Every structure is written in C-alpha cells, then in structure tokens.
Coordinates of C-alpha atoms in Angstrom, one line a residue:
X1 CA -12.3 -4.6 27.7
X2 CA -14.9 -2.9 29.9
X3 CA -12.7 -1.2 32.5
X4 CA -10.9 2.1 32.4
X5 CA -7.6 0.4 33.2
X6 CA -7.9 -1.8 30.1
X7 CA -8.4 1.3 28.0
X8 CA -5.1 2.7 29.3
X9 CA -3.3 -0.5 28.7
X10 CA -4.2 -0.6 25.0
X11 CA -1.5 2.0 24.5
X12 CA 1.2 -0.3 25.7
X13 CA 3.2 -2.3 23.2
X14 CA 3.4 -1.7 19.4
X15 CA 0.5 -3.5 17.7
X16 CA -0.1 -3.0 14.0
X17 CA -3.4 -4.7 14.3
X18 CA -5.1 -2.1 16.6
X19 CA -3.4 0.9 15.1
X20 CA -4.8 0.4 11.6
X21 CA -8.2 1.8 12.6
X22 CA -8.3 3.5 16.0
X23 CA -11.0 5.7 17.3
X24 CA -9.9 7.6 20.4
X25 CA -11.5 9.7 23.0
X26 CA -10.0 12.3 25.4
X27 CA -12.8 12.1 28.0
X28 CA -13.5 9.0 30.1
X29 CA -17.3 9.5 30.3
X30 CA -18.2 8.1 26.9
X31 CA -15.6 5.4 26.6
X32 CA -17.9 2.5 27.4
X33 CA -20.2 3.5 24.6
X34 CA -17.3 3.9 22.2
X35 CA -15.9 0.5 23.1
X36 CA -19.1 -1.2 21.8
X37 CA -19.2 1.0 18.7
X38 CA -15.6 0.6 17.6
X39 CA -15.0 -3.1 18.6
X40 CA -11.9 -2.8 20.9
X41 CA -10.4 0.2 19.0
X42 CA -10.6 2.9 21.7
X43 CA -7.4 4.2 23.3
X44 CA -7.9 6.4 26.4
X45 CA -5.5 9.3 26.5
X46 CA -5.3 12.0 29.1
X47 CA -3.1 14.1 31.4
X48 CA -0.1 15.1 29.3
X49 CA 1.2 17.4 32.1
X50 CA 2.0 14.5 34.5
X51 CA 4.2 12.9 31.8
X52 CA 5.9 16.0 30.4
X53 CA 9.2 15.6 32.2
X54 CA 9.5 12.0 31.0
X55 CA 10.4 13.1 27.5
X56 CA 13.9 13.0 26.2
X57 CA 15.6 16.2 25.2
X58 CA 16.3 17.2 21.6
X59 CA 19.8 18.2 20.9
X60 CA 22.7 18.2 18.5
X61 CA 20.8 19.7 15.6
X62 CA 22.1 18.2 12.4
X63 CA 21.0 21.1 10.2
X64 CA 19.4 24.6 10.5
X65 CA 15.7 24.8 10.9
X66 CA 13.8 24.8 7.6
X67 CA 10.6 26.8 7.1
X68 CA 7.3 25.1 6.7
X69 CA 3.9 26.7 6.5
X70 CA 3.7 28.0 10.0
X71 CA 7.0 27.2 11.7
X72 CA 10.5 25.7 11.5
X73 CA 11.5 22.1 11.2
X74 CA 14.7 20.8 12.8
X75 CA 16.6 17.5 12.4
X76 CA 18.1 16.5 15.7
X77 CA 19.4 13.6 17.6
X78 CA 17.5 12.5 20.7
X79 CA 20.1 11.0 23.1
X80 CA 17.7 9.4 25.5
X81 CA 15.3 8.2 22.9
X82 CA 11.6 8.2 22.9
X83 CA 9.3 6.3 25.3
X84 CA 8.2 3.0 23.7
X85 CA 5.0 2.6 25.8
X86 CA 2.6 4.9 27.4
X87 CA -0.1 4.5 30.0
X88 CA -1.7 7.8 29.2
X89 CA -0.9 10.7 26.8
X90 CA -2.8 13.3 24.8
X91 CA -1.3 13.7 21.3
X92 CA -1.5 16.8 19.1
X93 CA -4.6 15.2 17.4
X94 CA -5.8 13.1 20.4
X95 CA -5.4 10.1 18.3
X96 CA -2.6 7.6 17.5
X97 CA -2.8 5.9 14.2
X98 CA -0.6 3.7 12.1
X99 CA -0.9 6.0 9.0
X100 CA -0.6 9.3 10.9
X101 CA 2.9 10.6 11.8
X102 CA 3.7 9.7 15.4
X103 CA 4.3 12.4 17.9
X104 CA 6.9 11.1 20.4
X105 CA 6.6 14.0 22.7
X106 CA 7.4 17.7 23.2
X107 CA 10.5 19.7 24.0
X108 CA 11.3 23.3 24.6
X109 CA 14.0 25.6 23.1
X110 CA 16.1 26.7 26.1
X111 CA 16.7 30.2 24.6
X112 CA 13.4 31.2 22.9
X113 CA 11.2 29.1 25.2
X114 CA 9.3 27.9 22.1
X115 CA 7.7 24.5 22.4
X116 CA 8.4 21.9 19.7
X117 CA 6.9 18.6 18.9
X118 CA 9.2 15.6 18.5
X119 CA 8.0 13.6 15.5
X120 CA 9.2 10.5 13.6
X121 CA 11.9 11.3 11.1
X122 CA 11.0 10.4 7.5
X123 CA 14.2 10.1 5.5
X124 CA 12.4 10.0 2.2
X125 CA 10.9 13.4 2.7
X126 CA 7.4 14.2 1.5
X127 CA 5.4 12.5 -1.2
X128 CA 6.6 14.9 -3.8
X129 CA 10.2 14.2 -3.0
X130 CA 9.4 10.5 -2.9
X131 CA 7.9 10.2 -6.4
X132 CA 10.6 12.4 -7.9
X133 CA 13.3 10.1 -6.6
X134 CA 11.6 6.7 -6.7
X135 CA 10.2 5.2 -9.9
X136 CA 7.2 3.3 -8.7
X137 CA 4.8 1.1 -10.7
X138 CA 1.0 1.4 -10.9
X139 CA 0.3 -1.2 -8.2
X140 CA 2.9 0.2 -5.9
X141 CA 1.3 3.6 -6.1
X142 CA -2.2 2.2 -5.5
X143 CA -0.9 0.5 -2.4
X144 CA 0.5 3.8 -1.2
X145 CA -2.7 5.6 -2.0
X146 CA -4.9 3.1 -0.1
X147 CA -2.7 3.5 3.0
X148 CA -3.0 7.3 2.8
X149 CA -6.8 7.0 2.3
X150 CA -6.9 4.7 5.3
X151 CA -5.2 7.4 7.4
X152 CA -7.6 10.0 6.2
X153 CA -10.5 7.7 7.0
X154 CA -9.2 7.3 10.6
X155 CA -9.0 11.0 11.0
X156 CA -12.5 11.4 9.8
X157 CA -13.7 8.6 12.0
X158 CA -12.3 10.4 14.9
X159 CA -14.6 13.3 14.1
X160 CA -11.8 15.5 12.7
X161 CA -11.0 17.4 9.5
X162 CA -7.4 17.7 8.4
X163 CA -7.9 21.1 6.6
X164 CA -4.4 21.2 5.0
X165 CA -4.1 18.0 3.0
X166 CA -1.6 18.1 0.2
X167 CA 1.5 16.1 -1.0
X168 CA 3.8 18.2 1.1
X169 CA 2.0 16.9 4.2
X170 CA 2.4 13.3 3.3
X171 CA 5.7 12.1 4.7
X172 CA 7.5 8.9 3.6
X173 CA 9.6 6.4 5.5
X174 CA 9.0 2.9 4.1
X175 CA 5.3 3.8 4.3
X176 CA 3.4 7.0 3.9
X177 CA 2.3 9.0 6.9
X178 CA -0.1 11.9 7.1
X179 CA 1.5 14.9 9.0
X180 CA 1.1 18.5 9.9
X181 CA -2.1 18.3 11.9
X182 CA -1.8 21.8 13.3
X183 CA -5.0 23.0 11.7
X184 CA -6.9 19.8 12.2
X185 CA -10.2 20.5 14.0
X186 CA -13.5 18.8 14.9
X187 CA -15.6 18.4 11.8
X188 CA -18.5 20.3 13.4
X189 CA -16.4 23.2 14.5
X190 CA -18.4 26.4 14.0
X191 CA -16.0 28.8 15.6
X192 CA -14.0 29.7 12.4
X193 CA -15.2 32.8 10.5
X194 CA -13.4 32.0 7.2
X195 CA -15.3 34.7 5.3
X196 CA -14.1 37.4 7.6
X197 CA -10.6 36.2 8.5
X198 CA -9.5 34.4 5.3
X199 CA -8.4 30.8 5.0
X200 CA -5.1 29.0 5.3
X201 CA -3.9 26.4 2.8
X202 CA -2.1 25.5 -0.4
X203 CA -4.2 26.9 -3.3
X204 CA -4.0 24.0 -5.8
X205 CA -5.3 21.6 -3.3
X206 CA -8.1 23.7 -1.8
X207 CA -11.7 22.8 -2.6
X208 CA -13.6 25.6 -4.5
X209 CA -16.2 26.0 -1.7
X210 CA -13.4 26.6 0.8
X211 CA -11.9 29.2 -1.5
X212 CA -15.3 31.0 -1.4
X213 CA -15.1 31.2 2.4
X214 CA -17.2 28.2 3.5
X215 CA -16.1 25.9 6.3
X216 CA -13.7 23.1 5.8
X217 CA -15.5 19.8 5.8
X218 CA -14.6 16.1 5.3
X219 CA -15.6 16.6 1.7
X220 CA -13.0 19.3 1.3
X221 CA -10.4 16.9 2.5
X222 CA -11.5 14.5 -0.2
X223 CA -11.1 17.2 -2.9
X224 CA -7.6 17.7 -1.6
X225 CA -7.0 13.9 -1.7
X226 CA -8.1 13.9 -5.4
X227 CA -5.6 16.5 -6.3
X228 CA -2.8 14.7 -4.4
X229 CA -3.8 11.4 -6.0
X230 CA -3.6 12.7 -9.5
X231 CA -0.3 14.4 -8.7
X232 CA 1.2 11.0 -7.6
X233 CA -0.2 9.1 -10.6
X234 CA 0.8 11.7 -13.1
X235 CA 4.0 12.7 -11.3
X236 CA 3.3 16.3 -12.1
X237 CA 3.0 19.0 -9.5
X238 CA -0.3 20.8 -9.9
X239 CA -0.2 24.2 -11.6
X240 CA 3.6 24.5 -11.1
X241 CA 4.0 26.7 -14.2
X242 CA 1.6 29.5 -13.3
X243 CA 1.1 32.0 -10.4
X244 CA -1.0 30.7 -7.5
X245 CA -3.1 33.9 -7.3
X246 CA -6.6 35.2 -7.5
X247 CA -6.9 34.4 -11.2
X248 CA -6.1 30.7 -10.5
X249 CA -8.8 30.6 -7.7
X250 CA -11.4 31.9 -10.2
X251 CA -10.4 29.2 -12.8
X252 CA -10.6 26.5 -10.1
X253 CA -14.1 27.6 -9.2
X254 CA -15.0 27.5 -13.0
X255 CA -13.8 23.9 -13.2
X256 CA -10.1 24.0 -13.9
X257 CA -8.4 20.9 -12.7
X258 CA -4.8 19.6 -13.1
X259 CA -4.1 17.5 -16.1
X260 CA -4.9 13.8 -15.8
X261 CA -2.1 11.7 -17.3
X262 CA -3.5 10.4 -20.6
X263 CA -2.7 6.7 -19.8
X264 CA -4.2 6.6 -16.3
X265 CA -6.4 3.5 -16.1
X266 CA -10.0 4.5 -16.4
X267 CA -11.2 3.2 -13.1
X268 CA -8.6 5.4 -11.3
X269 CA -9.2 8.4 -13.5
X270 CA -12.9 8.2 -12.7
X271 CA -12.2 8.1 -9.0
X272 CA -9.9 11.1 -9.2
X273 CA -12.6 13.0 -11.1
X274 CA -15.2 12.1 -8.4
X275 CA -12.9 13.3 -5.6
X276 CA -12.5 16.8 -7.1
X277 CA -16.1 17.3 -8.2
X278 CA -17.2 20.9 -7.8
X279 CA -20.2 19.8 -5.7
X280 CA -19.1 18.5 -2.3
X281 CA -22.1 16.1 -2.0
X282 CA -20.9 14.3 -5.2
X283 CA -17.5 13.4 -3.8
X284 CA -17.0 10.0 -2.2
X285 CA -16.6 9.7 1.6
X286 CA -13.3 8.7 3.0
X287 CA -14.7 5.2 3.6
X288 CA -15.9 4.9 0.0
X289 CA -12.6 6.2 -1.2
X290 CA -10.6 3.8 0.9
X291 CA -12.8 0.9 -0.2
X292 CA -12.4 1.7 -3.9
X293 CA -8.6 2.0 -3.6
X294 CA -8.5 -1.2 -1.5
X295 CA -10.3 -3.1 -4.3
X296 CA -7.9 -1.7 -6.9
X297 CA -5.0 -2.7 -4.6
X298 CA -6.5 -6.2 -4.2
X299 CA -7.1 -6.5 -7.9
X300 CA -10.8 -7.0 -7.5
X301 CA -12.4 -6.3 -10.9
X302 CA -15.5 -7.3 -12.9
X303 CA -14.4 -10.5 -14.7
X304 CA -15.5 -9.0 -18.0
X305 CA -13.2 -6.1 -17.6
X306 CA -10.0 -7.8 -16.4
X307 CA -8.4 -8.0 -19.8
X308 CA -9.0 -4.4 -20.6
X309 CA -7.9 -3.3 -17.1
X310 CA -4.6 -5.2 -17.3
X311 CA -3.9 -3.7 -20.7
X312 CA -4.4 -0.2 -19.3
X313 CA -2.1 -0.9 -16.4
X314 CA 0.7 -2.3 -18.6
X315 CA 0.3 0.8 -20.8
X316 CA 0.4 3.1 -17.9
X317 CA 3.6 1.6 -16.5
X318 CA 5.2 1.8 -20.0
X319 CA 4.2 5.4 -20.7
X320 CA 5.0 6.8 -17.3
X321 CA 8.5 5.5 -17.7
X322 CA 8.9 7.3 -21.0
X323 CA 7.3 10.5 -19.5
X324 CA 9.9 10.6 -16.8
X325 CA 12.6 11.1 -19.5
X326 CA 10.7 13.7 -21.4
X327 CA 11.6 17.4 -21.6
X328 CA 8.2 18.2 -20.0
X329 CA 9.0 16.2 -17.0
X330 CA 12.3 18.0 -16.6
X331 CA 10.4 21.3 -16.5
X332 CA 8.4 20.0 -13.6
X333 CA 11.3 20.7 -11.4
X334 CA 11.3 24.4 -12.5
X335 CA 8.3 26.0 -10.7
X336 CA 7.0 29.4 -11.4
X337 CA 8.3 31.9 -8.8
X338 CA 4.7 32.6 -7.7
X339 CA 3.8 28.9 -7.4
X340 CA 3.6 28.5 -3.6
X341 CA 3.3 25.1 -2.0
X342 CA 3.4 26.0 1.7
X343 CA 0.2 26.9 3.6
X344 CA -0.5 30.6 3.7
X345 CA -3.4 33.0 4.4
X346 CA -5.7 33.5 1.4
X347 CA -8.6 35.9 1.2
X348 CA -10.0 35.9 -2.3
X349 CA -13.2 37.9 -2.9
X350 CA -16.1 37.6 -5.4
X351 CA -15.3 34.1 -6.6
X352 CA -17.9 32.4 -8.8
X353 CA -20.2 29.5 -7.9
X354 CA -18.2 26.3 -8.3
X355 CA -19.0 24.3 -11.4
X356 CA -17.6 21.3 -13.2
X357 CA -16.0 22.2 -16.6
X358 CA -17.4 20.7 -19.8
X359 CA -14.1 21.4 -21.5
X360 CA -12.3 18.1 -21.6
X361 CA -9.1 19.8 -22.7
X362 CA -9.0 21.4 -19.3
X363 CA -8.5 18.1 -17.6
X364 CA -6.9 15.8 -20.2
X365 CA -3.2 16.0 -20.7
X366 CA -2.4 15.4 -24.3
X367 CA 0.8 17.4 -24.8
X368 CA 2.3 16.1 -21.6
X369 CA 2.5 12.5 -22.6
X370 CA 4.6 10.3 -24.8
X371 CA 2.9 8.6 -27.7

C-alpha cells in the first residue's frame, strides 16, 4: 500500500468495505501522507481525458428531460453499459463513495453539444418521493438517516461542503444516495462573494447565516441535514403551505423552524434541534451526527432509559401511521404555488441576526398530530 500503482488498483473491483469511508486525492504528491492518515482509504484518480472515449453512449431516451435546479434530467438506456472497473478517473466530486451517487461517466448531446453526466438511476426517486410512497418504521428511518449522515461525513472528510443539501438531492434505490454535487466546493473556498452575487439553494433548508450572505460551511450542511431529518421523521415537507419569500427568510433568522412531530422520540428530537441551532458553533459535526445516529440505529441506550425509549418508539410508530391517514397529511401533497423546492438564486437584504426562538409553539406540532 505504499506505491502509486497500488493506489490506482484500489479502484478496481466493487468493495463495500473500502467505499464506506474513502478519502481521495486528485494529486499524487501527498498520497503517501494520506495513506498513513486514512488507513488504506485513499483512491488515486487522475486524467479523465485519456479515458473519455471509453464511455458508452446514452441513447433511446425513455422520457423528456425534466427540470432540476440548474439543468435537465433524462432517463435513457445505455446500450454498451458502464465500465465496471477503472484504473484512473476524476469524478465530478473527485471522490467515490458508497453513499454518494455514482457518476459512471460523461456523454455529449450530438445536437446541442452540451455535456451530460451519466449517473446511477434511482427508481424510487428522491427522499420525498420515497417517504410519501413507502411507510417506514422508526428504526428503518434511523438506518436510512445514519447512512445519509455517513455520506455527508465522507464529503466533509474529503474537505468539501455540499452547499445544496435537501431531501430532493437524496436519491433512493434500495439505499439512500447523496446527489447533485454541482455546487460542492472545498470547505475553505474563499472565492465566492455571496453578499454581492446572492446565493443558490432551497430556502427552507438554508442556514440563517447563509441567508445573510455568509459563506457556506460544513455547519451549514448540518443545518440542512437537520431540516431534512425532521422532514423524514415527520413526513411533512417544510413550509409547504406558505410562500418561500423574503418574509420566510426573516422568520427563519428569528428562529422559525418546521414543526417537530409531537411523538418524535426525545433523543431524536433533541438531535434535530441541535442540528438547526441558530449558532453554527452549537451544531454537531458530521462525525458527531453520524455517531449519534449510529448509536440510535444500534440501539445503544443508557440502561435506565431503555423502557422509556422503547415506549416512545412504539408510540411514534403508532401515531405516524394514524397521521398518514389524516386530512392534514393529505394537504401535504398540495403545496403553495410559491413554495419552491428547486435550487434558485436568492438575494435577501437586511436580515436580522440569527437567534433561537423561545416560542415552543413555533417548533412543536400540536394540531398536526393525531391524539
């Protein structure tokens, strides 16, 4: 494991073991140092141009292109299939991870000459589609959340910030995959002038400091994760019944958060609240978040709390089933015409200093639950 050739060969074959936590490097100079640091988890990737012609060609589109935040998405058949193993490749994020959607290659529209990435097809759609169409229990959801947190941890470990983390960018096919890495940038990137140029994102998931024009950070990804986590647990799209406008951004800075489902187990509700704290320094790191969710997934509790925790979980599973049949849940499919869940340019001015609200009714969902 100390030669350049071995680094290349790590890419060959499909190993779940090494893909769980991979730190990658696009330059060869520091690979030896990274090997010792990451304990055989470095994948050397370089020189996309020399392999460009090896990709199969997309064709026979099954449906028209659908709009996303910044482009179109096509479903297509790939007659020649993707390449199973690579010696060297540079992906769109420069990392290849189990919980991040796989980029099989690139292709080009023969007419427009636009380049397109060829990604894994996820038949269950995004996380929002998934929870609307699949009735999952508490522990099933915790397992999904710890996998997503693991993917975010890997992105942060690679020195990157996602910058557009929301339920629409979590795709599902047997397992969840983090997608849409188009805005993903180094965590220490100082080139963006957000205050002058505005910011891109989906308003309900954006941290208040980002709304005020400050740089995206790993902590802002954690805020977005907290909103997504609560959405998945409550099965309610955040702020779906109001316009996503300047007024909402002011309320978010003043402490407004989506409703927490009344029967959410306390340990999880506390974790959600920590993630969306108004102060970035109070939020857990991706590592801490993953570790907490892993403990919940592995049922590691204080022995004195086990009885109470089990009772809360049983009650959650029972009440969420009832909530799915309620009139309020039905209305969740009917979003306000100005509730926008695709990334767009936002440029709000004169937003207040972020604070946590002292009003419990802002964050506790009473009318949205079945007694």
